[in-house]
Tab-separated table of C-alpha atoms in Angstrom:
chain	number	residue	atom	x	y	z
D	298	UNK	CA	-9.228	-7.819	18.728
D	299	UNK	CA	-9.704	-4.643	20.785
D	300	UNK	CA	-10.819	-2.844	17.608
D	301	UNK	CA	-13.067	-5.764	17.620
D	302	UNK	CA	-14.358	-5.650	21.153
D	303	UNK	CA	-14.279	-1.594	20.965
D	304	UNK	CA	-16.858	-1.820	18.261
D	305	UNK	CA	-19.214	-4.318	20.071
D	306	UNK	CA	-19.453	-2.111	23.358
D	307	UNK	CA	-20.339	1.041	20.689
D	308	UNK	CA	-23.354	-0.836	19.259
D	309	UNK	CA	-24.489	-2.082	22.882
D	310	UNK	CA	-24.343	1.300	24.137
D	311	UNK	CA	-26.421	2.606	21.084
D	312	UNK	CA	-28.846	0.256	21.667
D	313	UNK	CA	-29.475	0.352	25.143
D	314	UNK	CA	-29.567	4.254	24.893
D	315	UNK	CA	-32.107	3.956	21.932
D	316	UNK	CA	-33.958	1.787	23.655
D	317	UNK	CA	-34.061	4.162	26.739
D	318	UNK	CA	-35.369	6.994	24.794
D	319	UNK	CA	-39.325	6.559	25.333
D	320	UNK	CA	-38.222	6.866	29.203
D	321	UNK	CA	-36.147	10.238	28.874
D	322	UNK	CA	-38.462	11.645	26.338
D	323	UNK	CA	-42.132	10.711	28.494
D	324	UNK	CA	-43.745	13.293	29.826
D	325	UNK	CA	-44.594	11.421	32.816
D	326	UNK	CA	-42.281	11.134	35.371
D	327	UNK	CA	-40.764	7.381	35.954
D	328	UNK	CA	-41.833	7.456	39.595
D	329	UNK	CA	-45.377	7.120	38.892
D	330	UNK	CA	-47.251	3.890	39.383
D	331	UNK	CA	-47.391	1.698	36.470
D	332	UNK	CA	-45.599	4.136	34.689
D	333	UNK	CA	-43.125	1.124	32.628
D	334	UNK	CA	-46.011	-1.354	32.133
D	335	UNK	CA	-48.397	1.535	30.563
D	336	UNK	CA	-50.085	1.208	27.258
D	337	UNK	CA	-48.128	4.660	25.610
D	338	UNK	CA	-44.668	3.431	26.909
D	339	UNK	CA	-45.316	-0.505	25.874
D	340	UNK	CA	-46.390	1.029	22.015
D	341	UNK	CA	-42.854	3.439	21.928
D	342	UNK	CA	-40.687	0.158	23.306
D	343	UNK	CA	-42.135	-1.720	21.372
D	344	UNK	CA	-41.608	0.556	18.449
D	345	UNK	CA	-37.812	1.204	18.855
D	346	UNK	CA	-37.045	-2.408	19.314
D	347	UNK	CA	-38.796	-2.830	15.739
D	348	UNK	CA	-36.675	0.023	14.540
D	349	UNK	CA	-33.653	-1.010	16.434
D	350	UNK	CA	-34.056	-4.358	14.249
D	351	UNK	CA	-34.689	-2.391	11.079
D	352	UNK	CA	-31.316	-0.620	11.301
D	353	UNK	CA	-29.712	-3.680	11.310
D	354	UNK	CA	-32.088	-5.309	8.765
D	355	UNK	CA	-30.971	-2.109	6.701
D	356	UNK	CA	-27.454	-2.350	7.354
D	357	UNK	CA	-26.476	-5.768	6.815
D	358	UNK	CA	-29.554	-6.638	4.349
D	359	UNK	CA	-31.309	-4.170	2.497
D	360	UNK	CA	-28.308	-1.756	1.845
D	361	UNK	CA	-25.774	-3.863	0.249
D	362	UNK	CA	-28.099	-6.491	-1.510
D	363	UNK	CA	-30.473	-3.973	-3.161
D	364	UNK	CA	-29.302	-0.505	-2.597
D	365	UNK	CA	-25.620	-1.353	-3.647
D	366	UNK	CA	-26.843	-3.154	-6.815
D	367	UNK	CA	-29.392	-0.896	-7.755
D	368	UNK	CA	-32.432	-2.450	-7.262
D	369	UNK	CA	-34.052	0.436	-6.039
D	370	UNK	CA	-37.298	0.099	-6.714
D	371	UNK	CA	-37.190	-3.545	-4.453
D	372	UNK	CA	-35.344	-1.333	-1.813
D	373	UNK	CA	-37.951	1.335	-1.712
D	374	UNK	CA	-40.757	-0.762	-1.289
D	375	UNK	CA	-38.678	-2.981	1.639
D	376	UNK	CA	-37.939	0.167	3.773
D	377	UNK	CA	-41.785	1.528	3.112
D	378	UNK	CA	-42.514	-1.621	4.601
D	379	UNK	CA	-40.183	-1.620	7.738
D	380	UNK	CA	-42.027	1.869	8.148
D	381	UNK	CA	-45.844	0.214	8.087
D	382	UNK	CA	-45.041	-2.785	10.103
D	383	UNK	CA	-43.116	-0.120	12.691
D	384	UNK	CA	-46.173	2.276	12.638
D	385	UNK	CA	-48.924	-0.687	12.956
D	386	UNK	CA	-47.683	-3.445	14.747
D	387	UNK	CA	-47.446	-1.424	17.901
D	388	UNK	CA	-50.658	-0.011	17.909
D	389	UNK	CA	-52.165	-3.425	16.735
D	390	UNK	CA	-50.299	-4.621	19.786
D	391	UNK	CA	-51.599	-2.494	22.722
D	392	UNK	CA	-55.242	-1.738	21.207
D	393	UNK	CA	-54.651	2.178	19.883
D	394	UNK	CA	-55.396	3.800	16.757
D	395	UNK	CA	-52.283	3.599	14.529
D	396	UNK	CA	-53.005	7.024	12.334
D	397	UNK	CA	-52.752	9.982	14.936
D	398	UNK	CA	-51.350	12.719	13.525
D	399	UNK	CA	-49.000	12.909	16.451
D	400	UNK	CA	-47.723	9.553	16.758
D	401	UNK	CA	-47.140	9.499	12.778
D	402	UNK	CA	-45.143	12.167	12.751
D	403	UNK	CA	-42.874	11.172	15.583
D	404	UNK	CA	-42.851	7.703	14.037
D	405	UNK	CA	-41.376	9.203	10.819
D	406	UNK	CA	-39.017	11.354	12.239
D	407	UNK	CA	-36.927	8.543	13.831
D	408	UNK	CA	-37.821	6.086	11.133
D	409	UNK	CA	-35.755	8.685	8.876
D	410	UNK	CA	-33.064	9.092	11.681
D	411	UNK	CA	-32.581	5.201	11.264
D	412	UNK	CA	-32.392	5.012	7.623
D	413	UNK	CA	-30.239	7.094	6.993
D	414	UNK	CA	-27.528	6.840	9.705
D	415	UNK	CA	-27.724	3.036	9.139
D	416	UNK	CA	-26.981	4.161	5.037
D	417	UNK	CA	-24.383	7.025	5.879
D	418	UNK	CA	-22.456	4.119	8.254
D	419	UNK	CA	-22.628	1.660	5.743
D	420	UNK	CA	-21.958	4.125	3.072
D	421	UNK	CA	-18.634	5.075	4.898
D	422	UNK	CA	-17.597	1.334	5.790
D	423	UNK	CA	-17.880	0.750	2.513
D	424	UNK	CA	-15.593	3.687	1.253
D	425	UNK	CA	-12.675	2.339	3.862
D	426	UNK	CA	-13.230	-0.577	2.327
D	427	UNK	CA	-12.393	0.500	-0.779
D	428	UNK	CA	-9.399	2.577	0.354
D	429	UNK	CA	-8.478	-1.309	1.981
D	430	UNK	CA	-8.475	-3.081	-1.729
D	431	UNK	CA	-6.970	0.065	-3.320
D	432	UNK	CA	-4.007	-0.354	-1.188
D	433	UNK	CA	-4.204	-4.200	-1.213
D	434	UNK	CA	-4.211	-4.222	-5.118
D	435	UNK	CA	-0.976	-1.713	-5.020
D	436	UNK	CA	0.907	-4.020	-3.003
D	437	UNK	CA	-0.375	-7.039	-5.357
D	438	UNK	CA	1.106	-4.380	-8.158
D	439	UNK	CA	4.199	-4.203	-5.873
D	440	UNK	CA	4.460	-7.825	-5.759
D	441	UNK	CA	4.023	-8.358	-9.341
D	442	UNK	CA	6.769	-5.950	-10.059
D	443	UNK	CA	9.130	-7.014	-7.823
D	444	UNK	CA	8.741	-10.848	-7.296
D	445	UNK	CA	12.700	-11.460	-7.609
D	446	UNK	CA	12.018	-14.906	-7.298
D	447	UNK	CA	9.900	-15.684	-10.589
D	448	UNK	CA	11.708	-12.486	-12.134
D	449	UNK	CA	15.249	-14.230	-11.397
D	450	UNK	CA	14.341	-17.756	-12.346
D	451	UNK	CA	12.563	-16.443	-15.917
D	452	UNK	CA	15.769	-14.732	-17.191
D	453	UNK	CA	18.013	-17.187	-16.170
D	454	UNK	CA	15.701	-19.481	-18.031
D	455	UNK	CA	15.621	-16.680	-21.122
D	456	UNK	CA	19.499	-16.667	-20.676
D	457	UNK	CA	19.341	-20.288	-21.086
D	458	UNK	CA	17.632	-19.986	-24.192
D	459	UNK	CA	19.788	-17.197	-25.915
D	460	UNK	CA	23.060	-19.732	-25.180
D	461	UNK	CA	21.940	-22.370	-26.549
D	462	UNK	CA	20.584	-19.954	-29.852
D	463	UNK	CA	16.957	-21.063	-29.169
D	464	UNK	CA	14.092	-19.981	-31.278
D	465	UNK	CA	12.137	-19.143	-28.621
D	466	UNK	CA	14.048	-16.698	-27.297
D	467	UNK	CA	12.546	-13.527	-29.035
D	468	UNK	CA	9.581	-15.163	-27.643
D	469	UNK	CA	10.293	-15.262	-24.402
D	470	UNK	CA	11.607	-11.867	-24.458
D	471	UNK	CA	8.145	-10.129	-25.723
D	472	UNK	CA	6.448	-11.947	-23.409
D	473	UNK	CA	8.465	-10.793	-20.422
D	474	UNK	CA	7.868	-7.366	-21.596
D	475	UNK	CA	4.175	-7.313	-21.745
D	476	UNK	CA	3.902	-8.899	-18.520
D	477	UNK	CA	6.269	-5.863	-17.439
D	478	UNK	CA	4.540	-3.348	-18.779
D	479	UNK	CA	1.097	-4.587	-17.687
D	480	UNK	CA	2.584	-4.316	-14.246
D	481	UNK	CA	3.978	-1.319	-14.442
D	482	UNK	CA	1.297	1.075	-16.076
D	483	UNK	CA	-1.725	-0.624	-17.069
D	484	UNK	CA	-2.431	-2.417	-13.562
D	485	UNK	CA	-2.238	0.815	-11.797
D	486	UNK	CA	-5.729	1.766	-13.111
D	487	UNK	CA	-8.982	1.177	-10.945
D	488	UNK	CA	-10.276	-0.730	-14.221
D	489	UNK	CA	-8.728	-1.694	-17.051
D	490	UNK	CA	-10.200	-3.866	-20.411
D	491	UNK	CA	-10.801	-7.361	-20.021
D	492	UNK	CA	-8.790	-7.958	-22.925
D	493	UNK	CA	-5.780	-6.638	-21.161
D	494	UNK	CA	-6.185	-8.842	-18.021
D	495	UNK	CA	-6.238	-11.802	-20.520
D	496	UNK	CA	-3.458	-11.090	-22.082
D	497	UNK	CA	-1.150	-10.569	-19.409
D	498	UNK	CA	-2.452	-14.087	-17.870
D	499	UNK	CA	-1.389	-15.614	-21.164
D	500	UNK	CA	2.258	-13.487	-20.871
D	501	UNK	CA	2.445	-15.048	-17.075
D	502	UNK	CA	1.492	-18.466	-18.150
D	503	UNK	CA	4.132	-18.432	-21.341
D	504	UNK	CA	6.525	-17.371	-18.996
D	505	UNK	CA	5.869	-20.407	-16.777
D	506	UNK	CA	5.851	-22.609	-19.752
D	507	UNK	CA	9.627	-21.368	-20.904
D	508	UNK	CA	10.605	-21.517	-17.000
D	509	UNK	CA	9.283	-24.633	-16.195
D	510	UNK	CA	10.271	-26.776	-19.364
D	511	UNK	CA	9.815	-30.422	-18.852
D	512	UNK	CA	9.179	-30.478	-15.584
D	513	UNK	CA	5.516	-29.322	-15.578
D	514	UNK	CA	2.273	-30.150	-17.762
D	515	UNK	CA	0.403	-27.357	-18.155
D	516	UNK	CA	-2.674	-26.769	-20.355
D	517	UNK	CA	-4.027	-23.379	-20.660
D	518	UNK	CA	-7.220	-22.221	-22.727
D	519	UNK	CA	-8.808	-19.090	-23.512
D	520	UNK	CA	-12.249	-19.149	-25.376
D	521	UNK	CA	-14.561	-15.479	-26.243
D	522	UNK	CA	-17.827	-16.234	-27.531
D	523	UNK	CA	-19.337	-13.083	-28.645
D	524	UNK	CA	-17.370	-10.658	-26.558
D	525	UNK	CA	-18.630	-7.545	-25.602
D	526	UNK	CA	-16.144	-4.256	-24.404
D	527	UNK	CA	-16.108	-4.785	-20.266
D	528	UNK	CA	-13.503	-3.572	-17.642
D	529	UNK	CA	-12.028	-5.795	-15.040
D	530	UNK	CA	-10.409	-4.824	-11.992
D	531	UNK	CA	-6.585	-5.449	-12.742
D	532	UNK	CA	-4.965	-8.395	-11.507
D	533	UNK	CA	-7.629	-10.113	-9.401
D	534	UNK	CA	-7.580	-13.460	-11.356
D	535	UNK	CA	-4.186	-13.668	-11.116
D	536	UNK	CA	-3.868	-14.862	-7.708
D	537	UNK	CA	-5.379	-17.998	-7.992
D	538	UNK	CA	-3.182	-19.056	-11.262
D	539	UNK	CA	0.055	-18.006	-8.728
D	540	UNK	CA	-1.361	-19.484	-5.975
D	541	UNK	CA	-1.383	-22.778	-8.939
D	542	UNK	CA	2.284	-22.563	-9.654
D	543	UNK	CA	3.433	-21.794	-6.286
D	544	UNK	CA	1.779	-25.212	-4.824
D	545	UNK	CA	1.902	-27.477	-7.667
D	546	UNK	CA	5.005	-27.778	-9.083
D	547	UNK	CA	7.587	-29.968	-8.039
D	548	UNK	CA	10.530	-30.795	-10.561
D	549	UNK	CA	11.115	-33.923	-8.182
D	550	UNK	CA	7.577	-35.035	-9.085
D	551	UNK	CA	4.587	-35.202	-11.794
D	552	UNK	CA	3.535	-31.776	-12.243
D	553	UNK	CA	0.181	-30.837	-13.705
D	554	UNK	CA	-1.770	-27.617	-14.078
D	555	UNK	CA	-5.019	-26.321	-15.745
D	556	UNK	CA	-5.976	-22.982	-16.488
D	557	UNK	CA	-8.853	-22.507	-18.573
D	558	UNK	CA	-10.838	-18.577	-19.369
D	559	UNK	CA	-13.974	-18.876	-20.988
D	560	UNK	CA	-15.479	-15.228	-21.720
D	561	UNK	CA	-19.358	-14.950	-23.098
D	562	UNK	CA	-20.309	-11.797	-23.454
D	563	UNK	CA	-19.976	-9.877	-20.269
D	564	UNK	CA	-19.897	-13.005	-18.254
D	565	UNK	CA	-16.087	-14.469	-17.194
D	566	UNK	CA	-15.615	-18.181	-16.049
D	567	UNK	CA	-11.761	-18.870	-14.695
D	568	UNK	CA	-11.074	-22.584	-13.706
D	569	UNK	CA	-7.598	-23.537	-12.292
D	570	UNK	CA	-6.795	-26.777	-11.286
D	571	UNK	CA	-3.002	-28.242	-9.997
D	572	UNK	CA	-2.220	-31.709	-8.071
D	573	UNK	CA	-0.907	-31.128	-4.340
D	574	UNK	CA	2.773	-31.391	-4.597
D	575	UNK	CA	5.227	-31.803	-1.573
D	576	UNK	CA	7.801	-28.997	-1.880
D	577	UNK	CA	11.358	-29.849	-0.540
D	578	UNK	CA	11.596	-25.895	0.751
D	579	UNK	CA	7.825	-24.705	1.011
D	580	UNK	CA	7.620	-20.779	0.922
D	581	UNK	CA	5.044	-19.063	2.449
D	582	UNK	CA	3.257	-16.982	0.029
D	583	UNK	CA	3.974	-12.732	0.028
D	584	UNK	CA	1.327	-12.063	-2.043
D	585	UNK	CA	-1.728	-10.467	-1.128
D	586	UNK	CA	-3.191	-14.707	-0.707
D	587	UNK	CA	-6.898	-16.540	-1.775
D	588	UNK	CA	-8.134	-15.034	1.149
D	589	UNK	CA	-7.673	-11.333	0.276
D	590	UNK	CA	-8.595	-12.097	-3.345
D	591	UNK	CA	-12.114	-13.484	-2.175
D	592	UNK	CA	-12.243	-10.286	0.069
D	593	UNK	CA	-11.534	-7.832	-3.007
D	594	UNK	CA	-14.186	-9.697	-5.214
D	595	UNK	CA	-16.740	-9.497	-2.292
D	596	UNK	CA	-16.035	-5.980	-2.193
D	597	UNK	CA	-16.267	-5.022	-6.065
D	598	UNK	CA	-18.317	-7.568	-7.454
D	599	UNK	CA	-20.787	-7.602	-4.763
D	600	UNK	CA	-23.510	-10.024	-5.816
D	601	UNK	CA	-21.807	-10.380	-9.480
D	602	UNK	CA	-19.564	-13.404	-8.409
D	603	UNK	CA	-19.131	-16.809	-7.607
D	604	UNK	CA	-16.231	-18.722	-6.278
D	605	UNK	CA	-16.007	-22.186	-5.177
D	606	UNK	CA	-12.783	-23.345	-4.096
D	607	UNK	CA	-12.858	-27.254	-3.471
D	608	UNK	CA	-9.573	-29.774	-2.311
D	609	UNK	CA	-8.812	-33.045	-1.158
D	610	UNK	CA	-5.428	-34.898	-0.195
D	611	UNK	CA	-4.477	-34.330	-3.969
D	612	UNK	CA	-6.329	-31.884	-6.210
D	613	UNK	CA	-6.900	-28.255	-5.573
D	614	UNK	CA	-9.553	-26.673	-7.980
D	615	UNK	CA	-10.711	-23.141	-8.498
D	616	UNK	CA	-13.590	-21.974	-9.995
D	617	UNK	CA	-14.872	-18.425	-10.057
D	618	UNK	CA	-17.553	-16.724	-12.444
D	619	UNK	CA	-17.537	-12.912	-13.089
D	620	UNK	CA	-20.118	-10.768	-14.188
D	621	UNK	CA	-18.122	-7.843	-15.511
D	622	UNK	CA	-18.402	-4.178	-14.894
């Protein structure tokens, strides 16, 4: 909150002192008559408030829609016409030739001044961003590795199985160790293959299956239609399939859960559906949550995503398409 409030005062500040500057930078003195409602100073006011609201266009707008996804020919021709409408619509405004060498010149200079500390700001909140899902992914790699409560309940459910001289066992076994290893070395890389991130979905989900037993329906699918080589970032599906087991299984109650992966080409499609379930001892999640997951897929699939996450009294359904790197 006072980070919050810290930040506001900042940008009022800024703006008030930007908007000050055709005052501390006239060369006629403030005492004169008529000096604030003059044509000059009613062209620069005028001005700065237009590039006042192109920094923010810039900011919020132009920089991470175009810039960020490299549509920089669209970006080139929005900011040279931020520059026109700021170098025109003043002088169209007050009755004054628009192309004086003078007034071009000092036009452009703060024009540039705008761009690019509106890009290097943006530029830098976007690199402590980044530092932000680093870290939140390690502690989702953290959480993976040292979940004692799934890790605890799957090899009591392995031991189960090697008692009892179960088939499944060796299964169970090979699928606890790719999940491991995935976790442990393959996750810790900024991107890793799609292929990989599949795979250890279909470990976690077998895992679940041998678990879970009867007490849970689940149907899982994975489709590739023409796959072509893409990276993923590691583990950022995976939250919304735990999120599925943690909330939807109750072995006092009908149990069901969907997870289906369709892959075409470059383009990823993850549904997961479960049924609301009352929990007789509800845990509140320590993983890094939905919410942090949509903040990580904001953040590196700007523009490249969609998730829709809809619910009622008893159905909770995600769906989320990727375009991948």
């Amino acid at each position: 909150m006072k980070h919050t409030i810290g930040y506001a005062i900042l940008h009022i500040t800024g703006c008030i002192l930007f908007l000050s500057l055709p005052v501390w930078l006239s060369n006629a003195s403030p005492g004169q008559a008529g000096f604030f409602f003059s044509k000059p100073m009613q062209r620069e006011v005028i001005a700065n408030v237009l590039m006042l609201g192109f920094f923010y266009l810039h900011y919020f707008i132009l920089i991470p829609r175009l810039y960020f996804n490299k549509r920089r020919l669209l970006y080139v021709l929005s900011v040279l016409a931020g520059f026109l409408v700021i170098c025109l619509l003043p002088a169209a405004l007050t009755g004054r030739n628009p192309l004086q060498p003078a007034a071009v010149r000092h036009h452009i200079s703060l024009f540039v001044v705008v761009v690019l500390g509106s890009l290097l700001l943006r530029v830098r909140s976007r690199w402590y961003l980044a530092e932000q899902a680093h870290y939140a992914a390690e502690m989702a790699n953290l959480h993976a590795q040292i979940n004692p409560h799934f890790l605890f309940n799957t090899l009591n459910s392995i031991y189960a199985l090697a008692v009892r001289k179960d088939d499944d066992t060796p299964d169970a076994i090979v699928h606890l160790s790719g999940l491991m290893r995935y976790v442990t070395s393959d996750a810790r890389q900024p991107a890793i293959p799609v292929q990989d991130e599949l795979e250890y979905i279909q470990h976690y989900i077998a895992l679940q299956r041998f678990r879970l037993g009867n007490t849970a329906i689940i149907h899982s699918t994975v489709q590739q239609e023409e796959p072509a080589p893409a990276g993923i970032a590691p583990l950022i599906l995976i939250t919304f399939i735990e999120n599925a087991f943690k909330h939807g299984v109750n072995p006092e109650a009908a149990s069901a859960i969907s997870v289906h992966l369709n892959l075409y080409k470059k383009t990823l499609h993850l549904s997961v559906h479960n049924y609301k379930v009352a929990l007789p001892h509800q845990v509140l999640s320590s993983g890094i949550g939905v919410s942090n997951a949509r903040e990580r897929l904001e953040l590196l699939y700007p523009g490249k995503h969609l998730l829709e996450i809809s619910q009622d009294a008893h159905h909770y359904l995600v769906k989320l398409r990727m375009d991948l790197l």
